[in-house]
PDB file of C-alpha atoms in Angstrom:
ATOM      1  CA  MET A 195      99.547 123.199  80.114  1.00 71.00           C
ATOM      2  CA  PRO A 196      98.595 124.012  76.481  1.00 72.00           C
ATOM      3  CA  ARG A 197      94.925 124.540  75.674  1.00 78.00           C
ATOM      4  CA  LYS A 198      94.719 121.360  73.554  1.00 78.00           C
ATOM      5  CA  SER A 199      96.233 119.356  76.416  1.00 81.00           C
ATOM      6  CA  ARG A 200      93.669 120.757  78.870  1.00 85.00           C
ATOM      7  CA  GLN A 201      90.937 119.679  76.467  1.00 88.00           C
ATOM      8  CA  ASP A 202      92.469 116.190  76.268  1.00 85.00           C
ATOM      9  CA  VAL A 203      92.500 115.948  80.064  1.00 88.00           C
ATOM     10  CA  ARG A 204      88.851 117.035  80.332  1.00 92.00           C
ATOM     11  CA  ARG A 205      87.920 114.504  77.642  1.00 91.00           C
ATOM     12  CA  ALA A 206      89.746 111.740  79.520  1.00 90.00           C
ATOM     13  CA  TRP A 207      87.944 112.600  82.758  1.00 92.00           C
ATOM     14  CA  SER A 208      84.626 112.641  80.899  1.00 94.00           C
ATOM     15  CA  HIS A 209      85.288 109.109  79.581  1.00 90.00           C
ATOM     16  CA  ALA A 210      86.224 107.869  83.045  1.00 93.00           C
ATOM     17  CA  GLU A 211      83.181 109.422  84.706  1.00 93.00           C
ATOM     18  CA  GLY A 212      80.861 108.217  81.938  1.00 93.00           C
ATOM     19  CA  ALA A 213      82.141 104.679  82.414  1.00 92.00           C
ATOM     20  CA  ARG A 214      81.708 105.065  86.192  1.00 94.00           C
ATOM     21  CA  LEU A 215      85.291 104.228  86.942  1.00 96.00           C
ATOM     22  CA  ARG A 216      86.108 104.555  90.626  1.00 97.00           C
ATOM     23  CA  LEU A 217      89.327 106.286  91.644  1.00 97.00           C
ATOM     24  CA  GLU A 218      90.883 105.472  95.001  1.00 97.00           C
ATOM     25  CA  VAL A 219      93.744 107.302  96.682  1.00 98.00           C
ATOM     26  CA  GLN A 220      95.348 104.674  98.906  1.00 98.00           C
ATOM     27  CA  GLU A 221      97.676 105.606 101.727  1.00 96.00           C
ATOM     28  CA  PRO A 222      98.825 103.170 102.929  1.00 96.00           C
ATOM     29  CA  VAL A 223      98.659 101.105  99.764  1.00 97.00           C
ATOM     30  CA  VAL A 224      96.543  97.953 100.003  1.00 97.00           C
ATOM     31  CA  GLU A 225      98.784  94.921  99.457  1.00 98.00           C
ATOM     32  CA  GLY A 226      96.308  92.960  97.328  1.00 98.00           C
ATOM     33  CA  HIS A 227      95.667  95.904  95.050  1.00 98.00           C
ATOM     34  CA  LEU A 228      99.397  96.582  94.751  1.00 98.00           C
ATOM     35  CA  ASP A 229     100.057  93.018  93.593  1.00 98.00           C
ATOM     36  CA  ILE A 230      97.308  93.249  90.963  1.00 98.00           C
ATOM     37  CA  PHE A 231      98.788  96.545  89.772  1.00 98.00           C
ATOM     38  CA  LEU A 232     102.302  95.071  89.574  1.00 98.00           C
ATOM     39  CA  ASP A 233     100.983  92.206  87.427  1.00 98.00           C
ATOM     40  CA  LEU A 234      99.281  94.746  85.130  1.00 97.00           C
ATOM     41  CA  TYR A 235     102.432  96.872  84.996  1.00 96.00           C
ATOM     42  CA  GLU A 236     104.590  93.881  84.051  1.00 97.00           C
ATOM     43  CA  ARG A 237     102.184  92.829  81.292  1.00 96.00           C
ATOM     44  CA  ARG A 238     102.368  96.317  79.835  1.00 94.00           C
ATOM     45  CA  VAL A 239     106.176  96.316  80.015  1.00 92.00           C
ATOM     46  CA  ASP A 240     106.213  92.901  78.318  1.00 91.00           C
ATOM     47  CA  ASP A 241     104.523  94.563  75.339  1.00 88.00           C
ATOM     48  CA  MET A 242     107.601  96.772  74.880  1.00 82.00           C
ATOM     49  CA  ALA A 243     110.435  95.573  72.703  1.00 78.00           C
ATOM     50  CA  TYR A 244     113.123  96.507  75.236  1.00 78.00           C
ATOM     51  CA  GLY A 245     111.160  97.364  78.363  1.00 83.00           C
ATOM     52  CA  VAL A 246     112.477  96.587  81.839  1.00 85.00           C
ATOM     53  CA  ALA A 247     110.013  96.088  84.696  1.00 89.00           C
ATOM     54  CA  PHE A 248     111.463  97.849  87.728  1.00 91.00           C
ATOM     55  CA  ALA A 249     108.345  98.355  89.827  1.00 93.00           C
ATOM     56  CA  ARG A 250     108.303  95.061  91.742  1.00 95.00           C
ATOM     57  CA  GLN A 251     111.710  95.905  93.204  1.00 95.00           C
ATOM     58  CA  ALA A 252     109.979  98.705  95.118  1.00 94.00           C
ATOM     59  CA  ARG A 253     107.191  96.484  96.525  1.00 97.00           C
ATOM     60  CA  ASP A 254     108.468  96.390 100.114  1.00 97.00           C
ATOM     61  CA  SER A 255     109.164 100.132 100.091  1.00 95.00           C
ATOM     62  CA  VAL A 256     105.659 100.848  98.823  1.00 97.00           C
ATOM     63  CA  LEU A 257     104.083  98.725 101.544  1.00 97.00           C
ATOM     64  CA  HIS A 258     106.357  99.533 104.470  1.00 96.00           C
ATOM     65  CA  GLY A 259     108.437 102.601 103.624  1.00 92.00           C
ATOM     66  CA  GLY A 260     105.806 105.124 104.661  1.00 91.00           C
ATOM     67  CA  ASP A 261     106.412 107.565 101.828  1.00 95.00           C
ATOM     68  CA  TYR A 262     104.240 106.092  99.040  1.00 97.00           C
ATOM     69  CA  PHE A 263     100.645 106.558  98.033  1.00 98.00           C
ATOM     70  CA  ALA A 264      98.752 105.107  95.077  1.00 98.00           C
ATOM     71  CA  ILE A 265      96.033 106.224  92.714  1.00 98.00           C
ATOM     72  CA  PHE A 266      94.070 103.186  91.503  1.00 98.00           C
ATOM     73  CA  ALA A 267      91.218 103.067  88.983  1.00 98.00           C
ATOM     74  CA  PHE A 268      88.548 100.378  89.247  1.00 98.00           C
ATOM     75  CA  GLU A 269      85.935  99.231  86.771  1.00 97.00           C
ATOM     76  CA  GLY A 270      83.509  97.554  89.126  1.00 96.00           C
ATOM     77  CA  GLU A 271      85.823  95.455  91.289  1.00 96.00           C
ATOM     78  CA  ASP A 272      88.541  95.152  88.627  1.00 97.00           C
ATOM     79  CA  LEU A 273      91.675  97.267  88.909  1.00 98.00           C
ATOM     80  CA  VAL A 274      92.269  98.706  85.434  1.00 97.00           C
ATOM     81  CA  GLY A 275      94.979 101.270  86.061  1.00 98.00           C
ATOM     82  CA  GLY A 276      97.199 102.768  88.661  1.00 98.00           C
ATOM     83  CA  CYS A 277      99.986 105.132  89.540  1.00 97.00           C
ATOM     84  CA  LEU A 278     102.481 104.702  92.402  1.00 97.00           C
ATOM     85  CA  CYS A 279     103.722 107.977  93.877  1.00 97.00           C
ATOM     86  CA  GLN A 280     106.600 108.596  96.276  1.00 95.00           C
ATOM     87  CA  ARG A 281     106.856 111.646  98.534  1.00 95.00           C
ATOM     88  CA  SER A 282     110.196 113.334  99.164  1.00 91.00           C
ATOM     89  CA  THR A 283     110.043 115.898 101.958  1.00 91.00           C
ATOM     90  CA  GLU A 284     113.785 116.424 101.490  1.00 87.00           C
ATOM     91  CA  PHE A 285     113.214 117.847  98.002  1.00 86.00           C
ATOM     92  CA  ASP A 286     109.635 119.140  98.506  1.00 92.00           C
ATOM     93  CA  ALA A 287     108.453 116.894  95.681  1.00 91.00           C
ATOM     94  CA  VAL A 288     106.241 113.965  94.768  1.00 95.00           C
ATOM     95  CA  LEU A 289     107.652 111.523  92.244  1.00 92.00           C
ATOM     96  CA  LEU A 290     105.214 109.606  90.048  1.00 94.00           C
ATOM     97  CA  ARG A 291     107.305 106.457  89.940  1.00 93.00           C
ATOM     98  CA  PHE A 292     105.284 103.812  88.075  1.00 95.00           C
ATOM     99  CA  SER A 293     102.011 103.832  86.149  1.00 94.00           C
ATOM    100  CA  ALA A 294     100.124 101.415  83.940  1.00 95.00           C
ATOM    101  CA  VAL A 295      96.627 101.050  82.513  1.00 96.00           C
ATOM    102  CA  ASP A 296      94.722  98.196  80.956  1.00 96.00           C
ATOM    103  CA  PRO A 297      94.901  98.295  77.124  1.00 93.00           C
ATOM    104  CA  LYS A 298      91.147  98.806  76.993  1.00 91.00           C
ATOM    105  CA  TRP A 299      91.566 102.143  78.774  1.00 92.00           C
ATOM    106  CA  ARG A 300      94.795 103.279  77.184  1.00 88.00           C
ATOM    107  CA  ASN A 301      93.094 104.651  74.073  1.00 83.00           C
ATOM    108  CA  VAL A 302      90.794 106.869  76.145  1.00 87.00           C
ATOM    109  CA  SER A 303      93.733 108.314  78.085  1.00 90.00           C
ATOM    110  CA  LEU A 304      93.093 106.885  81.537  1.00 95.00           C
ATOM    111  CA  ALA A 305      96.751 107.675  82.264  1.00 93.00           C
ATOM    112  CA  ARG A 306      95.913 111.398  82.077  1.00 92.00           C
ATOM    113  CA  VAL A 307      93.188 110.896  84.677  1.00 96.00           C
ATOM    114  CA  LEU A 308      95.547 109.070  87.035  1.00 96.00           C
ATOM    115  CA  HIS A 309      98.308 111.626  86.610  1.00 94.00           C
ATOM    116  CA  THR A 310      96.132 114.684  87.106  1.00 94.00           C
ATOM    117  CA  ARG A 311      94.551 113.104  90.193  1.00 96.00           C
ATOM    118  CA  ALA A 312      98.066 112.568  91.531  1.00 96.00           C
ATOM    119  CA  PHE A 313      98.864 116.228  90.834  1.00 94.00           C
ATOM    120  CA  ARG A 314      95.855 117.222  92.919  1.00 96.00           C
ATOM    121  CA  VAL A 315      96.959 115.023  95.819  1.00 97.00           C
ATOM    122  CA  THR A 316     100.427 116.554  95.581  1.00 96.00           C
ATOM    123  CA  ARG A 317      98.953 120.032  96.045  1.00 95.00           C
ATOM    124  CA  GLU A 318      96.634 118.857  98.826  1.00 96.00           C
ATOM    125  CA  GLN A 319      99.602 117.415 100.726  1.00 96.00           C
ATOM    126  CA  GLY A 320     101.470 120.713 100.440  1.00 96.00           C
ATOM    127  CA  PHE A 321     104.320 119.722  98.127  1.00 96.00           C
ATOM    128  CA  GLY A 322     105.761 122.356  95.830  1.00 93.00           C
ATOM    129  CA  ARG A 323     106.914 120.119  92.974  1.00 91.00           C
ATOM    130  CA  VAL A 324     105.888 116.984  91.131  1.00 92.00           C
ATOM    131  CA  THR A 325     107.898 114.934  88.661  1.00 90.00           C
ATOM    132  CA  LEU A 326     106.784 112.332  86.143  1.00 86.00           C
ATOM    133  CA  GLY A 327     109.765 110.132  86.909  1.00 78.00           C
ATOM    134  CA  ASP A 328     113.293 109.548  85.683  1.00 79.00           C
ATOM    135  CA  ASP A 329     113.796 108.731  82.018  1.00 82.00           C
ATOM    136  CA  PRO A 330     116.932 107.626  80.208  1.00 81.00           C
ATOM    137  CA  ASN A 331     118.295 110.414  78.013  1.00 83.00           C
ATOM    138  CA  LEU A 332     117.900 108.140  74.969  1.00 85.00           C
ATOM    139  CA  TYR A 333     114.308 107.902  73.721  1.00 86.00           C
ATOM    140  CA  GLY A 334     114.103 105.125  71.172  1.00 83.00           C
ATOM    141  CA  HIS A 335     115.118 101.959  72.983  1.00 82.00           C
ATOM    142  CA  MET A 336     113.775 101.257  76.491  1.00 81.00           C
ATOM    143  CA  VAL A 337     111.317 104.149  76.166  1.00 84.00           C
ATOM    144  CA  LYS A 338     109.767 105.523  72.981  1.00 84.00           C
ATOM    145  CA  PRO A 339     110.383 109.060  71.666  1.00 84.00           C
ATOM    146  CA  GLY A 340     106.690 109.893  72.054  1.00 84.00           C
ATOM    147  CA  LEU A 341     107.062 109.797  75.848  1.00 86.00           C
ATOM    148  CA  SER A 342     108.848 113.138  75.933  1.00 84.00           C
ATOM    149  CA  PRO A 343     106.155 115.097  74.006  1.00 84.00           C
ATOM    150  CA  PHE A 344     103.450 113.327  76.068  1.00 84.00           C
ATOM    151  CA  LYS A 345     104.971 114.617  79.296  1.00 86.00           C
ATOM    152  CA  ALA A 346     105.449 118.084  77.793  1.00 85.00           C
ATOM    153  CA  ARG A 347     101.750 118.193  76.873  1.00 84.00           C
ATOM    154  CA  LEU A 348     100.951 117.648  80.564  1.00 83.00           C
ATOM    155  CA  GLY A 349     102.972 120.750  81.377  1.00 83.00           C
ATOM    156  CA  PHE A 350     106.262 119.074  82.304  1.00 87.00           C
ATOM    157  CA  ASP A 351     109.777 119.950  81.196  1.00 86.00           C
ATOM    158  CA  PRO A 352     112.819 117.679  81.155  1.00 87.00           C
ATOM    159  CA  VAL A 353     115.521 118.729  83.603  1.00 83.00           C
ATOM    160  CA  PRO A 354     118.810 117.088  84.630  1.00 80.00           C
ATOM    161  CA  ALA A 355     118.189 114.443  87.280  1.00 72.00           C
ATOM    162  CA  GLY A 356     120.381 116.336  89.732  1.00 72.00           C
ATOM    163  CA  THR A 357     117.763 119.102  89.875  1.00 74.00           C
ATOM    164  CA  LEU A 358     116.033 117.079  92.596  1.00 71.00           C
ATOM    165  CA  GLY A 359     119.245 116.479  94.511  1.00 65.00           C
ATOM    166  CA  PRO A 360     122.422 114.393  94.384  1.00 60.00           C
ATOM    167  CA  ARG A 361     120.785 111.011  94.906  1.00 59.00           C
ATOM    168  CA  PHE A 362     118.846 111.431  91.650  1.00 59.00           C
ATOM    169  CA  SER A 363     121.789 112.718  89.619  1.00 60.00           C
ATOM    170  CA  GLY A 364     124.140 111.122  87.157  1.00 69.00           C
ATOM    171  CA  ASP A 365     125.281 111.919  83.629  1.00 75.00           C
ATOM    172  CA  VAL A 366     126.005 109.340  80.950  1.00 74.00           C
ATOM    173  CA  ALA A 367     127.600 109.486  77.521  1.00 76.00           C
ATOM    174  CA  ASP A 368     125.935 107.591  74.672  1.00 75.00           C
ATOM    175  CA  ARG A 369     128.000 106.292  71.797  1.00 78.00           C
ATOM    176  CA  LEU A 370     125.630 106.018  68.824  1.00 76.00           C
ATOM    177  CA  ILE A 371     126.989 103.417  66.412  1.00 79.00           C
ATOM    178  CA  SER A 372     123.870 102.452  64.498  1.00 79.00           C
ATOM    179  CA  LEU A 373     120.136 103.196  64.397  1.00 79.00           C
ATOM    180  CA  ASP A 374     119.278  99.651  63.316  1.00 80.00           C
ATOM    181  CA  ARG A 375     117.755  98.576  66.648  1.00 81.00           C
ATOM    182  CA  LEU A 376     116.311 101.952  67.588  1.00 84.00           C
ATOM    183  CA  THR A 377     113.041 103.604  66.696  1.00 82.00           C
ATOM    184  CA  ASP A 378     112.648 106.122  63.893  1.00 83.00           C
ATOM    185  CA  PRO A 379     113.033 108.803  65.078  1.00 85.00           C
ATOM    186  CA  THR A 380     115.351 108.420  68.044  1.00 87.00           C
ATOM    187  CA  VAL A 381     115.797 111.327  70.441  1.00 89.00           C
ATOM    188  CA  MET A 382     118.828 111.951  72.632  1.00 88.00           C
ATOM    189  CA  LEU A 383     119.062 114.662  75.278  1.00 88.00           C
ATOM    190  CA  GLY A 384     122.330 116.403  76.062  1.00 86.00           C
ATOM    191  CA  TYR A 385     123.792 119.647  77.308  1.00 86.00           C
ATOM    192  CA  THR A 386     124.240 122.756  75.178  1.00 84.00           C
ATOM    193  CA  GLY A 387     127.503 123.572  76.906  1.00 77.00           C
ATOM    194  CA  ALA A 388     126.180 126.893  78.182  1.00 72.00           C
ATOM    195  CA  THR A 389     126.844 127.617  81.861  1.00 67.00           C
ATOM    196  CA  ASP A 390     124.686 129.357  84.440  1.00 65.00           C
ATOM    197  CA  ALA A 391     125.670 131.941  87.057  1.00 61.00           C
ATOM    198  CA  THR A 392     127.271 129.252  89.230  1.00 63.00           C
ATOM    199  CA  GLY A 393     129.346 127.903  86.358  1.00 60.00           C
ATOM    200  CA  GLU A 394     127.254 124.737  86.073  1.00 66.00           C
ATOM    201  CA  THR A 395     126.256 123.278  82.708  1.00 66.00           C
ATOM    202  CA  SER A 396     122.541 122.538  82.956  1.00 73.00           C
ATOM    203  CA  GLU A 397     120.824 123.813  79.792  1.00 83.00           C
ATOM    204  CA  LEU A 398     119.506 120.886  77.785  1.00 88.00           C
ATOM    205  CA  MET A 399     119.138 120.338  74.054  1.00 90.00           C
ATOM    206  CA  ALA A 400     117.816 117.470  71.928  1.00 90.00           C
ATOM    207  CA  TYR A 401     119.318 115.571  69.041  1.00 88.00           C
ATOM    208  CA  VAL A 402     116.881 113.812  66.706  1.00 89.00           C
ATOM    209  CA  ALA A 403     118.126 110.981  64.517  1.00 84.00           C
ATOM    210  CA  GLY A 404     116.085 109.527  61.672  1.00 77.00           C
ATOM    211  CA  ALA A 405     113.474 112.292  61.445  1.00 56.00           C
ATOM    212  CA  ASN A 406     112.575 113.001  57.834  1.00 63.00           C
ATOM    213  CA  GLU A 407     110.602 116.231  58.165  1.00 61.00           C
ATOM    214  CA  PRO A 408     111.399 119.519  59.939  1.00 61.00           C
ATOM    215  CA  ALA A 409     108.127 119.175  61.862  1.00 59.00           C
ATOM    216  CA  ASP A 410     109.587 116.123  63.605  1.00 73.00           C
ATOM    217  CA  LEU A 411     112.231 118.327  65.197  1.00 82.00           C
ATOM    218  CA  ALA A 412     109.695 120.861  66.428  1.00 83.00           C
ATOM    219  CA  ARG A 413     107.834 118.167  68.394  1.00 84.00           C
ATOM    220  CA  TYR A 414     110.705 117.940  70.856  1.00 87.00           C
ATOM    221  CA  THR A 415     111.021 121.601  71.790  1.00 87.00           C
ATOM    222  CA  THR A 416     109.834 122.510  75.288  1.00 86.00           C
ATOM    223  CA  HIS A 417     110.211 125.438  77.649  1.00 84.00           C
ATOM    224  CA  SER A 418     113.602 124.099  78.745  1.00 85.00           C
ATOM    225  CA  ILE A 419     114.706 122.585  75.408  1.00 89.00           C
ATOM    226  CA  ARG A 420     114.900 125.342  72.841  1.00 86.00           C
ATOM    227  CA  THR A 421     117.633 123.823  70.685  1.00 87.00           C
ATOM    228  CA  VAL A 422     116.842 120.700  68.645  1.00 89.00           C
ATOM    229  CA  ARG A 423     119.270 119.444  66.029  1.00 87.00           C
ATOM    230  CA  PRO A 424     119.179 116.588  63.532  1.00 85.00           C
ATOM    231  CA  LEU A 425     121.715 113.850  64.132  1.00 80.00           C
ATOM    232  CA  THR A 426     123.018 111.453  61.502  1.00 74.00           C
ATOM    233  CA  ALA A 427     124.320 108.088  62.620  1.00 65.00           C
ATOM    234  CA  PRO A 428     127.810 107.275  61.361  1.00 60.00           C
ATOM    235  CA  ALA A 429     128.095 104.967  58.360  1.00 53.00           C
ATOM    236  CA  ARG A 430     128.824 101.358  59.300  1.00 54.00           C
TER     237      ARG A 430
END
């Protein structure tokens, strides 16, 4: 994790501790708290132009599947943020599936507190890997382009979904016709075409459409994405 990101995490924890927020690791997850979190999550998704609220579909699995735990933050008795995490012993990993925080706490980075607490639990439970979830390869519609740099600042790198096994894998091809309904910039991930020792194509690159300055391209480089190219949408 970069030095600036470590400072941001310490600052976020300082805010949370100063406000006397209470963090709870719940395993099993308390049903009443889960329902309050799902309502919060759906309100946050409703604030997105094209967001889709998937979390409630996992409610029964969270409560009865036996492989979930939750990190919840409370201000007094009010739940103000949370993160639902799923263990996968098959892939030696914990997946941070869904997270949301109250708008009041978003600006002081409560999400960083929840995520780093989840990382600690992952280590305590003996798992070797943690993932911040599955994203579409197009940042600029359902999810914003800033999500990718945010995850990179926490020390994460984008990898093909199949890295965690076949049931997470799947490649798609995007046909970009217009940028009219997308954010500026829009970021698309794809393969470089280079192959590894097994003949597989797994090295990723990023295409950035709508960025006006070279610095915009540099934001999307990571340890695994070293090639970033501008992309111009075709004329309509």
